[in-house]
Short mmCIF file of C-alpha atoms and ligand atoms in Angstrom, two decimals:
data_model
loop_
_atom_site.label_atom_id
_atom_site.label_comp_id
_atom_site.label_asym_id
_atom_site.label_seq_id
_atom_site.Cartn_x
_atom_site.Cartn_y
_atom_site.Cartn_z
CA MET T 1 0.07 0.26 0.19
CA ASN T 2 1.22 3.60 -0.31
CA THR T 3 3.07 5.29 2.69
CA GLU T 4 1.21 8.70 3.16
CA ASP T 5 -1.87 7.85 4.88
CA ASP T 6 0.35 5.32 6.76
CA HIS T 7 2.33 8.01 7.64
CA GLN T 8 -0.24 10.43 8.63
CA LEU T 9 -2.01 8.16 11.13
CA GLN T 10 1.06 7.74 12.62
CA VAL T 11 1.86 11.24 13.23
CA VAL T 12 -1.38 11.11 14.92
CA GLY T 13 -0.93 8.83 16.44
CA ALA T 14 -4.20 6.83 15.94
CA ASP T 15 -2.69 3.78 14.35
CA ILE T 16 -1.32 1.38 16.41
CA ASP T 17 -1.21 -1.78 14.37
CA ASP T 18 1.20 0.33 11.89
CA ASP T 19 3.57 2.15 13.99
CA ARG T 20 6.59 1.65 12.10
CA PHE T 21 8.93 4.01 12.27
CA HIS T 22 9.85 5.80 9.17
CA ASP T 23 13.36 7.69 8.55
CA GLU T 24 12.84 8.56 5.12
CA CYS T 25 13.27 12.07 3.62
CA GLY T 26 13.13 14.19 -0.03
CA VAL T 27 15.58 16.72 -0.14
CA PHE T 28 15.08 19.90 -2.92
CA GLY T 29 17.55 22.79 -3.71
CA VAL T 30 17.30 25.34 -6.49
CA TRP T 31 19.67 27.89 -7.89
CA GLY T 32 18.95 31.20 -9.80
CA HIS T 33 15.41 31.52 -9.90
CA PRO T 34 13.18 34.89 -8.76
CA GLU T 35 10.49 32.13 -7.31
CA ALA T 36 12.97 29.89 -6.02
CA SER T 37 10.76 29.54 -2.51
CA LYS T 38 7.47 28.80 -4.64
CA LEU T 39 9.46 26.11 -6.61
CA ALA T 40 10.95 24.54 -3.78
CA TYR T 41 7.18 24.39 -2.06
CA LEU T 42 5.97 22.72 -5.70
CA GLY T 43 9.23 20.23 -5.48
CA LEU T 44 8.65 19.01 -2.16
CA TYR T 45 5.02 18.79 -2.93
CA ALA T 46 5.64 16.26 -5.38
CA LEU T 47 8.23 14.32 -3.15
CA GLN T 48 5.59 14.19 -0.47
CA HIS T 49 5.22 10.08 -0.37
CA ARG T 50 8.93 10.43 0.94
CA GLY T 51 8.22 11.99 4.30
CA GLN T 52 5.17 13.26 5.59
CA GLU T 53 5.75 14.25 9.10
CA SER T 54 7.69 17.96 8.81
CA ALA T 55 8.96 20.29 5.85
CA GLY T 56 10.54 23.41 5.54
CA ILE T 57 12.25 25.14 3.00
CA VAL T 58 15.48 28.17 3.69
CA THR T 59 15.74 30.16 1.04
CA SER T 60 18.96 33.04 0.52
CA ASP T 61 18.66 36.37 -0.87
CA GLY T 62 22.29 36.48 -0.97
CA LYS T 63 22.78 38.32 2.18
CA GLU T 64 20.61 36.07 4.23
CA LEU T 65 19.18 32.94 5.09
CA ARG T 66 15.06 32.47 5.77
CA THR T 67 13.41 29.43 7.29
CA HIS T 68 10.15 28.56 7.40
CA LYS T 69 9.40 24.81 8.57
CA GLY T 70 6.96 22.93 10.71
CA MET T 71 4.86 19.46 11.42
CA GLY T 72 2.63 18.22 8.98
CA LEU T 73 2.32 18.13 4.98
CA VAL T 74 3.77 20.33 2.99
CA ARG T 75 0.66 21.91 2.15
CA GLU T 76 -0.11 22.70 5.58
CA VAL T 77 3.24 23.82 6.84
CA PHE T 78 3.19 26.52 3.83
CA SER T 79 0.77 29.44 2.63
CA GLU T 80 1.43 32.13 -0.17
CA SER T 81 2.14 34.53 2.41
CA THR T 82 4.97 32.40 3.98
CA LEU T 83 6.37 31.26 1.00
CA LYS T 84 6.28 35.20 -0.05
CA LYS T 85 8.63 35.85 3.03
CA LEU T 86 10.85 33.59 1.87
CA LYS T 87 13.17 36.01 -0.38
CA GLY T 88 15.41 35.28 -2.72
CA ARG T 89 16.88 33.26 -5.91
CA ALA T 90 18.02 30.43 -3.88
CA ALA T 91 16.20 27.33 -1.71
CA ILE T 92 16.71 23.89 -0.54
CA GLY T 93 13.87 21.68 1.00
CA HIS T 94 13.20 18.67 2.71
CA THR T 95 10.28 16.93 3.75
CA ARG T 96 10.58 13.98 6.96
CA TYR T 97 9.07 11.43 8.21
CA SER T 98 10.10 10.20 11.36
CA THR T 99 8.97 9.08 14.91
CA ALA T 100 6.15 11.49 16.11
CA GLY T 101 6.69 12.65 19.67
CA PRO T 102 7.23 15.87 21.47
CA SER T 103 10.82 16.78 20.08
CA ALA T 104 10.04 15.85 16.44
CA HIS T 105 10.09 19.81 15.50
CA LEU T 106 13.71 20.38 16.32
CA ASN T 107 14.45 17.46 14.14
CA ALA T 108 12.66 19.31 11.27
CA GLN T 109 15.06 20.47 8.38
CA PRO T 110 16.90 21.95 6.70
CA PHE T 111 19.05 22.80 9.96
CA THR T 112 20.64 26.08 9.61
CA VAL T 113 23.60 27.33 11.80
CA GLN T 114 25.78 30.70 12.30
CA CYS T 115 29.30 29.49 12.34
CA SER T 116 32.75 30.48 11.50
CA LYS T 117 31.62 29.62 7.88
CA GLY T 118 29.23 32.12 7.96
CA GLN T 119 24.96 30.75 7.61
CA LEU T 120 24.68 27.48 7.17
CA SER T 121 21.28 25.48 5.94
CA ILE T 122 21.59 21.78 5.45
CA ALA T 123 19.11 19.07 4.48
CA HIS T 124 19.89 15.23 4.24
CA ASN T 125 18.37 11.92 2.78
CA GLY T 126 19.70 9.06 4.27
CA ASN T 127 21.03 7.77 7.28
CA LEU T 128 24.93 7.35 8.87
CA THR T 129 25.93 4.58 10.09
CA ASN T 130 28.40 6.56 12.32
CA GLY T 131 26.63 9.35 13.17
CA TRP T 132 26.04 8.30 16.56
CA GLU T 133 29.78 7.55 16.96
CA LEU T 134 30.37 11.20 15.85
CA ARG T 135 28.23 12.76 17.39
CA ARG T 136 29.80 11.46 21.11
CA GLU T 137 33.21 12.32 19.88
CA LEU T 138 31.90 15.80 18.98
CA GLU T 139 29.73 16.03 22.24
CA ALA T 140 33.24 15.27 23.90
CA SER T 141 34.56 18.00 22.63
CA GLY T 142 32.20 20.69 23.54
CA SER T 143 29.50 20.92 20.42
CA ILE T 144 25.94 21.49 21.90
CA PHE T 145 23.60 19.52 19.66
CA GLN T 146 20.31 20.66 19.69
CA ALA T 147 18.57 17.91 18.26
CA THR T 148 18.54 14.41 17.79
CA SER T 149 18.49 13.89 14.07
CA ASP T 150 22.09 12.32 12.64
CA THR T 151 22.68 15.20 9.93
CA GLU T 152 23.27 17.62 13.00
CA VAL T 153 26.73 16.47 12.99
CA ILE T 154 27.41 17.71 9.26
CA PRO T 155 27.33 21.14 10.20
CA HIS T 156 28.96 20.66 13.51
CA LEU T 157 32.32 18.88 11.87
CA MET T 158 31.91 21.73 9.42
CA ALA T 159 32.47 24.24 11.75
CA ARG T 160 35.01 22.95 13.44
CA SER T 161 37.10 22.35 10.18
CA ARG T 162 40.33 24.37 9.13
CA GLU T 163 39.98 24.74 6.10
CA THR T 164 38.54 27.99 5.19
CA THR T 165 36.27 27.78 2.23
CA LEU T 166 33.33 26.20 2.79
CA ARG T 167 34.04 23.62 -0.58
CA HIS T 168 37.37 22.21 1.39
CA ALA T 169 35.39 22.64 5.12
CA LEU T 170 32.17 20.52 3.73
CA ARG T 171 34.70 18.14 1.54
CA GLU T 172 36.52 17.21 4.94
CA SER T 173 33.69 17.03 6.90
CA LEU T 174 31.89 14.60 4.30
CA LEU T 175 35.06 12.06 4.70
CA ARG T 176 34.76 11.25 7.93
CA LEU T 177 30.90 10.01 7.62
CA GLU T 178 29.93 6.67 6.51
CA GLY T 179 26.70 5.85 5.70
CA ALA T 180 23.56 7.14 2.89
CA TYR T 181 23.55 11.23 2.51
CA SER T 182 22.04 12.77 -0.29
CA LEU T 183 22.57 16.47 1.15
CA VAL T 184 21.65 19.75 -0.07
CA LEU T 185 23.43 22.72 1.38
CA LEU T 186 22.66 26.48 1.50
CA ALA T 187 25.12 29.29 2.15
CA GLN T 188 24.23 32.99 1.17
CA ASP T 189 26.53 32.54 -1.68
CA ARG T 190 26.08 29.07 -3.43
CA LEU T 191 24.24 25.99 -3.26
CA ILE T 192 26.14 22.70 -2.75
CA VAL T 193 24.52 18.87 -2.97
CA ALA T 194 26.77 16.37 -2.52
CA ARG T 195 26.00 12.30 -2.48
CA ASP T 196 27.66 9.74 -0.64
CA GLN T 197 30.43 7.23 -2.18
CA ARG T 198 28.02 4.18 -2.93
CA GLY T 199 25.04 6.38 -3.95
CA PHE T 200 22.74 4.43 -1.80
CA ARG T 201 19.78 7.81 -1.84
CA PRO T 202 19.00 9.25 -4.88
CA LEU T 203 19.56 12.88 -6.24
CA SER T 204 19.25 14.25 -9.53
CA VAL T 205 20.18 17.38 -11.26
CA GLY T 206 18.25 19.33 -13.46
CA LYS T 207 17.34 22.63 -15.42
CA LEU T 208 14.99 25.25 -16.25
CA GLU T 209 15.23 28.61 -17.65
CA THR T 210 13.75 31.58 -15.63
CA PRO T 211 11.18 34.04 -16.82
CA ASP T 212 13.60 36.77 -16.83
CA GLY T 213 15.77 34.32 -19.49
CA LYS T 214 18.55 32.81 -17.21
CA LEU T 215 19.09 29.67 -16.31
CA ALA T 216 18.16 27.72 -13.14
CA TYR T 217 19.43 24.78 -11.54
CA VAL T 218 17.51 22.44 -9.46
CA PHE T 219 18.44 19.56 -7.26
CA ALA T 220 15.72 16.65 -6.23
CA SER T 221 15.49 13.38 -4.81
CA GLU T 222 13.37 12.20 -7.44
CA THR T 223 12.87 13.52 -11.00
CA CYS T 224 8.57 13.95 -10.66
CA ALA T 225 9.41 16.95 -8.32
CA PHE T 226 11.36 17.94 -11.80
CA ASP T 227 8.19 17.39 -13.89
CA LEU T 228 6.09 19.49 -11.77
CA ILE T 229 8.07 22.69 -11.99
CA GLN T 230 8.87 21.82 -15.68
CA ALA T 231 12.26 21.43 -15.22
CA GLU T 232 14.53 19.31 -17.66
CA LEU T 233 16.72 16.57 -16.16
CA ILE T 234 20.30 16.44 -16.67
CA ASP T 235 21.58 13.70 -14.57
CA GLU T 236 22.14 11.81 -11.11
CA VAL T 237 24.65 13.54 -9.22
CA GLN T 238 26.87 10.80 -8.97
CA PRO T 239 27.80 8.82 -5.98
CA GLY T 240 31.18 10.67 -4.29
CA GLU T 241 30.02 13.72 -6.16
CA MET T 242 29.86 16.96 -5.22
CA VAL T 243 27.88 20.01 -7.47
CA ILE T 244 28.51 23.24 -6.60
CA VAL T 245 26.23 26.43 -8.17
CA SER T 246 27.12 30.13 -7.40
CA ASN T 247 26.79 33.33 -9.44
CA GLU T 248 29.90 32.13 -11.09
CA GLY T 249 28.30 29.06 -12.57
CA ILE T 250 27.90 25.26 -11.95
CA SER T 251 30.97 22.95 -11.00
CA ARG T 252 31.09 19.34 -10.56
CA GLU T 253 33.88 17.52 -8.75
CA ARG T 254 34.69 14.16 -7.19
CA PHE T 255 35.52 14.47 -3.65
CA ALA T 256 35.77 11.09 -2.77
CA PRO T 257 36.96 8.05 -4.74
CA GLU T 258 34.96 5.49 -6.37
CA LEU T 259 33.67 2.69 -4.37
CA PRO T 260 31.21 -0.26 -5.37
CA LYS T 261 27.82 1.72 -6.29
CA ALA T 262 25.03 0.22 -3.24
CA GLN T 263 22.02 1.92 -4.81
CA CYS T 264 19.20 1.20 -3.23
CA VAL T 265 16.97 -1.32 -4.62
CA PHE T 266 13.72 -0.58 -2.59
CA GLU T 267 13.63 2.82 -4.17
CA HIS T 268 12.53 0.62 -7.44
CA VAL T 269 10.54 -1.41 -5.42
CA TYR T 270 8.33 0.31 -3.55
CA PHE T 271 9.97 4.22 -2.66
CA SER T 272 9.91 6.10 -5.05
CA ARG T 273 7.02 7.56 -7.66
CA PRO T 274 6.50 5.13 -10.35
CA ASP T 275 6.65 8.71 -12.64
CA SER T 276 10.34 8.97 -11.40
CA ARG T 277 13.62 8.25 -13.08
CA VAL T 278 15.64 6.87 -10.01
CA PHE T 279 19.50 5.89 -10.43
CA GLY T 280 19.27 6.73 -14.17
CA ARG T 281 16.12 4.33 -14.98
CA SER T 282 12.44 4.51 -15.06
CA VAL T 283 11.04 3.36 -11.73
CA ALA T 284 7.56 2.07 -13.60
CA GLN T 285 9.72 -0.04 -15.78
CA SER T 286 11.37 -1.94 -13.00
CA ARG T 287 7.71 -2.38 -11.19
CA GLU T 288 6.42 -3.62 -14.07
CA MET T 289 9.20 -6.17 -14.87
CA LEU T 290 8.71 -7.00 -11.44
CA GLY T 291 5.01 -8.18 -11.64
CA ARG T 292 6.42 -9.91 -15.38
CA ILE T 293 8.88 -11.89 -13.90
CA LEU T 294 7.26 -12.93 -10.53
CA ALA T 295 4.12 -14.27 -12.86
CA ARG T 296 7.17 -16.24 -14.54
CA GLU T 297 8.29 -17.72 -11.36
CA SER T 298 5.14 -18.13 -9.81
CA PRO T 299 1.74 -18.53 -12.13
CA VAL T 300 -0.91 -20.16 -10.53
CA PRO T 301 -4.19 -20.53 -12.25
CA ALA T 302 -6.61 -17.94 -11.20
CA ASP T 303 -9.56 -15.78 -12.80
CA CYS T 304 -7.98 -12.08 -12.42
CA VAL T 305 -5.09 -9.98 -11.09
CA ILE T 306 -5.82 -7.52 -8.52
CA ALA T 307 -3.81 -5.00 -7.01
CA VAL T 308 -3.05 -4.11 -3.66
CA PRO T 309 -3.54 -0.07 -4.24
CA ASP T 310 -1.60 1.70 -4.88
CA SER T 311 2.28 1.00 -4.75
CA GLY T 312 1.38 -2.79 -5.93
CA VAL T 313 -0.37 -1.51 -9.33
CA PRO T 314 2.05 -1.44 -11.65
CA ALA T 315 3.63 -4.85 -10.60
CA ALA T 316 -0.08 -6.08 -10.72
CA ILE T 317 -0.49 -4.57 -14.38
CA GLY T 318 2.46 -6.12 -15.51
CA TYR T 319 1.85 -9.72 -13.51
CA ALA T 320 -1.56 -9.52 -15.51
CA SER T 321 0.17 -8.88 -19.12
CA GLU T 322 2.36 -11.68 -18.75
CA SER T 323 -0.26 -14.37 -17.62
CA GLY T 324 -2.77 -13.16 -19.71
CA LEU T 325 -4.87 -12.93 -16.99
CA PRO T 326 -7.12 -9.93 -17.01
CA TYR T 327 -5.96 -7.29 -14.75
CA ARG T 328 -9.10 -6.19 -12.34
CA LEU T 329 -9.99 -3.08 -10.53
CA GLY T 330 -11.15 -4.94 -7.41
CA LEU T 331 -9.70 -3.31 -4.30
CA ILE T 332 -10.63 0.44 -4.23
CA ARG T 333 -8.36 3.11 -1.81
CA ASN T 334 -9.98 6.15 -0.13
CA HIS T 335 -7.25 8.56 -0.53
CA TYR T 336 -8.60 10.67 1.79
CA VAL T 337 -7.91 8.43 4.96
CA GLY T 338 -5.72 9.57 7.70
CA ARG T 339 -7.79 12.60 8.73
CA THR T 340 -10.53 10.67 11.14
CA PHE T 341 -10.09 9.91 14.49
CA ILE T 342 -13.54 8.15 14.23
CA GLU T 343 -13.50 4.32 14.96
CA PRO T 344 -17.10 3.19 13.14
CA THR T 345 -17.23 1.19 16.52
CA GLN T 346 -15.36 -0.43 18.99
CA THR T 347 -15.92 -4.63 17.83
CA MET T 348 -15.31 -3.47 13.96
CA ARG T 349 -12.25 -5.64 13.02
CA ASP T 350 -9.26 -4.12 11.25
CA SER T 351 -11.08 -0.66 10.76
CA ARG T 352 -8.20 0.91 9.48
CA VAL T 353 -7.65 -1.27 6.65
CA ARG T 354 -11.28 -1.07 6.19
CA GLN T 355 -11.01 2.94 5.78
CA LYS T 356 -8.58 2.71 3.56
CA LEU T 357 -9.24 -0.49 1.48
CA ASN T 358 -12.83 -1.59 -0.01
CA PRO T 359 -13.28 -4.66 -2.37
CA VAL T 360 -15.64 -4.65 -4.72
CA ARG T 361 -18.08 -7.09 -4.33
CA ASP T 362 -18.68 -7.90 -7.88
CA ILE T 363 -15.53 -8.49 -9.13
CA VAL T 364 -14.53 -10.42 -5.75
CA GLU T 365 -17.06 -12.51 -5.24
CA GLY T 366 -16.47 -16.07 -6.48
CA GLN T 367 -13.75 -15.49 -7.79
CA ARG T 368 -9.90 -17.09 -8.08
CA ILE T 369 -7.85 -13.79 -7.20
CA ILE T 370 -3.89 -13.23 -7.64
CA LEU T 371 -3.48 -10.48 -5.12
CA VAL T 372 -0.52 -8.32 -5.49
CA ASP T 373 1.66 -6.38 -3.38
CA ASP T 374 4.85 -4.89 -3.88
CA SER T 375 6.24 -5.86 -0.29
CA LEU T 376 5.57 -7.75 2.96
CA VAL T 377 7.11 -6.25 6.18
CA ARG T 378 5.50 -7.40 9.35
CA GLY T 379 2.57 -9.22 7.57
CA THR T 380 -0.27 -7.77 9.58
CA THR T 381 -1.82 -5.11 6.35
CA SER T 382 -1.51 -8.78 4.17
CA ARG T 383 -3.52 -10.52 6.67
CA LYS T 384 -6.29 -7.95 7.26
CA ILE T 385 -6.35 -7.55 3.39
CA VAL T 386 -6.84 -10.84 2.58
CA ARG T 387 -9.82 -11.48 5.23
CA LEU T 388 -11.36 -8.28 3.63
CA MET T 389 -11.47 -10.20 0.51
CA ARG T 390 -12.75 -13.68 1.53
CA GLU T 391 -15.47 -11.59 3.52
CA PHE T 392 -16.59 -10.28 0.13
CA GLY T 393 -16.82 -13.78 -1.65
CA ALA T 394 -13.28 -14.29 -2.61
CA LYS T 395 -13.08 -18.17 -3.50
CA GLU T 396 -9.42 -18.40 -3.47
CA ILE T 397 -6.77 -15.69 -3.16
CA HIS T 398 -2.85 -16.18 -4.40
CA LEU T 399 -0.70 -13.59 -2.47
CA ARG T 400 2.19 -12.96 -4.96
CA ILE T 401 4.62 -10.20 -3.36
CA SER T 402 7.03 -8.49 -5.83
CA CYS T 403 10.16 -8.41 -4.09
CA PRO T 404 12.17 -11.10 -1.89
CA PRO T 405 11.52 -11.82 1.42
CA THR T 406 12.28 -9.02 3.56
CA ILE T 407 14.66 -10.29 6.19
CA SER T 408 16.78 -7.58 7.66
CA SER T 409 16.61 -4.03 8.56
CA CYS T 410 17.45 -1.00 6.61
CA TYR T 411 20.44 1.39 7.90
CA TYR T 412 20.94 3.63 4.82
CA GLY T 413 17.45 5.58 5.21
CA VAL T 414 14.34 3.32 4.54
CA ASP T 415 12.86 2.73 7.78
CA THR T 416 12.19 -0.98 8.33
CA PRO T 417 10.96 -2.28 11.64
CA SER T 418 14.08 -4.50 13.46
CA SER T 419 14.57 -7.99 12.45
CA SER T 420 12.69 -9.30 15.50
CA GLU T 421 9.72 -7.64 14.02
CA LEU T 422 10.39 -8.92 10.21
CA ILE T 423 7.88 -11.65 9.39
CA ALA T 424 10.21 -12.93 7.13
CA ALA T 425 13.20 -13.23 9.06
CA ASN T 426 11.32 -15.66 11.41
CA GLN T 427 9.08 -17.51 9.94
CA THR T 428 9.48 -19.85 6.32
CA VAL T 429 7.06 -18.84 3.44
CA GLU T 430 4.62 -21.59 4.57
CA GLU T 431 4.63 -20.43 7.65
CA ILE T 432 3.94 -16.71 6.45
CA ARG T 433 1.16 -18.21 4.09
CA GLU T 434 -0.99 -19.30 7.10
CA PHE T 435 -0.36 -16.36 9.61
CA THR T 436 -1.78 -14.54 6.47
CA GLY T 437 -4.41 -16.69 5.59
CA ALA T 438 -3.62 -16.93 1.77
CA ASP T 439 -4.50 -20.09 -0.58
CA SER T 440 -0.76 -19.75 -1.76
CA LEU T 441 2.00 -17.23 -1.24
CA ALA T 442 4.72 -16.13 -3.43
CA TYR T 443 7.87 -13.91 -3.36
CA LEU T 444 9.97 -12.66 -6.38
CA SER T 445 13.36 -14.14 -6.09
CA LEU T 446 16.78 -12.22 -6.10
CA GLY T 447 17.44 -12.85 -9.16
CA GLY T 448 14.19 -11.75 -10.41
CA LEU T 449 14.62 -8.98 -8.59
CA ARG T 450 17.94 -8.32 -10.11
CA LYS T 451 16.77 -8.78 -13.76
CA SER T 452 13.77 -6.78 -12.85
CA VAL T 453 16.17 -3.58 -12.56
CA GLU T 454 17.70 -4.53 -15.42
CA SER T 455 21.29 -2.58 -15.99
CA LEU T 456 21.32 -1.86 -12.30
CA ALA T 457 21.70 -4.68 -10.98
CA ASP T 458 25.16 -4.72 -10.11
CA ASP T 459 24.84 -1.39 -8.66
CA CYS T 460 21.87 -1.88 -6.22
CA CYS T 461 21.69 -2.50 -2.72
CA TYR T 462 19.70 -5.51 -1.73
CA ALA T 463 20.97 -5.43 1.88
CA CYS T 464 16.40 -5.81 3.12
CA TYR T 465 16.71 -8.89 1.59
CA THR T 466 20.47 -10.72 1.95
CA GLY T 467 21.26 -9.53 5.17
CA LYS T 468 24.90 -8.50 3.52
CA TYR T 469 25.47 -4.74 4.23
CA PRO T 470 27.74 -2.71 1.99
CA THR T 471 29.34 -1.00 4.77
CA ASP T 472 29.99 -1.07 8.78
CA LEU T 473 27.64 -0.36 10.85
CA VAL T 474 29.62 1.03 13.76
CA GLY T 475 27.09 2.69 16.32
CA VAL T 476 24.14 2.23 14.08
CA GLU T 477 22.02 0.00 16.57
CA ILE T 478 21.94 2.89 19.12
CA LEU T 479 21.74 5.82 15.98
CA THR T 480 18.86 4.55 14.71
CA SER T 481 17.18 3.62 18.18
CA GLN T 482 17.35 7.29 19.39
CA SER T 483 17.47 9.22 15.69
CA GLN T 484 15.16 8.92 13.26
CA LYS T 485 15.48 10.65 9.98
P1 AMP Z 1 3.05 -4.91 6.78
O1 AMP Z 1 1.54 -4.92 7.16
O2 AMP Z 1 4.07 -4.60 8.14
O3 AMP Z 1 3.21 -6.19 6.52
O4 AMP Z 1 3.09 -3.73 5.63
C1 AMP Z 1 2.97 -4.14 4.26
C2 AMP Z 1 2.78 -2.90 3.33
O5 AMP Z 1 3.64 -1.68 3.79
C3 AMP Z 1 2.55 -3.36 2.27
O6 AMP Z 1 1.70 -2.75 1.50
C4 AMP Z 1 3.87 -1.85 1.48
O7 AMP Z 1 3.40 -1.08 0.82
C5 AMP Z 1 3.89 -0.84 2.43
N1 AMP Z 1 5.34 -0.68 3.37
C6 AMP Z 1 6.37 -1.63 2.79
N2 AMP Z 1 7.91 -0.92 3.36
C7 AMP Z 1 7.64 0.44 3.53
C8 AMP Z 1 8.16 1.07 4.63
N3 AMP Z 1 9.26 1.47 4.28
N4 AMP Z 1 7.40 2.59 4.61
C9 AMP Z 1 6.26 2.68 4.79
N5 AMP Z 1 5.26 1.68 3.87
C10 AMP Z 1 5.47 0.42 3.68
#
């Protein structure tokens, strides 16, 4: 299922069944546009699925940075008048999801600091696996932290750097970081973006013409943000690359030697929007292939294919085309849930899933259904949906998951629960089938997943499916329990 409403429910603390912590974010940057704050707003709006807890924009007019950030969805945090106050031709923005709590607003990004290098503002997507360790080290030598997010170590490292230019201070700081980061950093007179050496999280660079005929540069986690503001994709920010834009133009440089890439395959499985190009490949294409290969690997006699909307849709379409079975709209999603606290009756089972999804009785009744979802984490969602479909008369339900079993937590910025809560880490496929109540259950194989992302296969991180992590996980257990971003 899609994240937005799940997230929203968690923000209001209403959904105890789905209290997974998310440390997922979207970042955006623009340089050289008279309506920078508006573009940042629209960019964040397109990246809303990457985080719904807080949103923030910082602009620069060349002299001063101005900030507006708050808890809630992008459209709730900003108004026409707040955007007007965010003056300047440069902006960065951030949308974030994490643990809800009284101090959560402290962690809202971008973070702005005043230090020896001037005024700086930073927004970050990803998790630093040595963030906690760095923080302890910095605190031991006198640094005072305001928030609990690992991002804050970056400006602290920069402030302490003996390097005299911003670029060199950032470079020196980045070389101390381990793990995942796609960052955008704004100073009075320049915008710098950087991506970690393995490229865990996406970050793209684009351009657009300004109303006064000049060239503006834009940066975003996903290219769907470019489409909304009618910017043209130039390319990905490369792993280990830093891009600097100022009035002197744009420059790109490698700040660290090349390492084997470990781009998050889950971006293609679930997290990114299908209308984005991520890591240079269309997400829609990957998703459809996931479904096609799943159909080849795990066929079963059935009457139709039904998706768990919205995130299961492209794979279900792929499954249907490959199998020759009709794709039918047998589950309808209410896009407006997440706002209500009202439980219809105390005794109504699976009320949250019912509010979100409703089977179409005339499509489901008496049918042998292939039910496709993008992933199965704890298994509770699938269990509820299977139960619901049965109630509406489904004869058989064959659950098909368009990725391999999720057996390990992610430490690089996708929030998965600890392995004790990951059903596939603790139970066999047959036990999971039994738990969900489906007639059959099949996951996509790891080989099938690799085939679906085609040329990206060797450049991806599969740790959540294999338990093989591409970095040392120093201090990460403590970090993730204390700080979610
Ligand atoms: P579960 O009930 O834990 O098995 O949840 C599985 C559902 O959550 C699937 O329908 C996915 O679409 C969705 N999902 C998977 N991973 C995530 C994530 N990291 N954040 C939010 N939703 C997710």
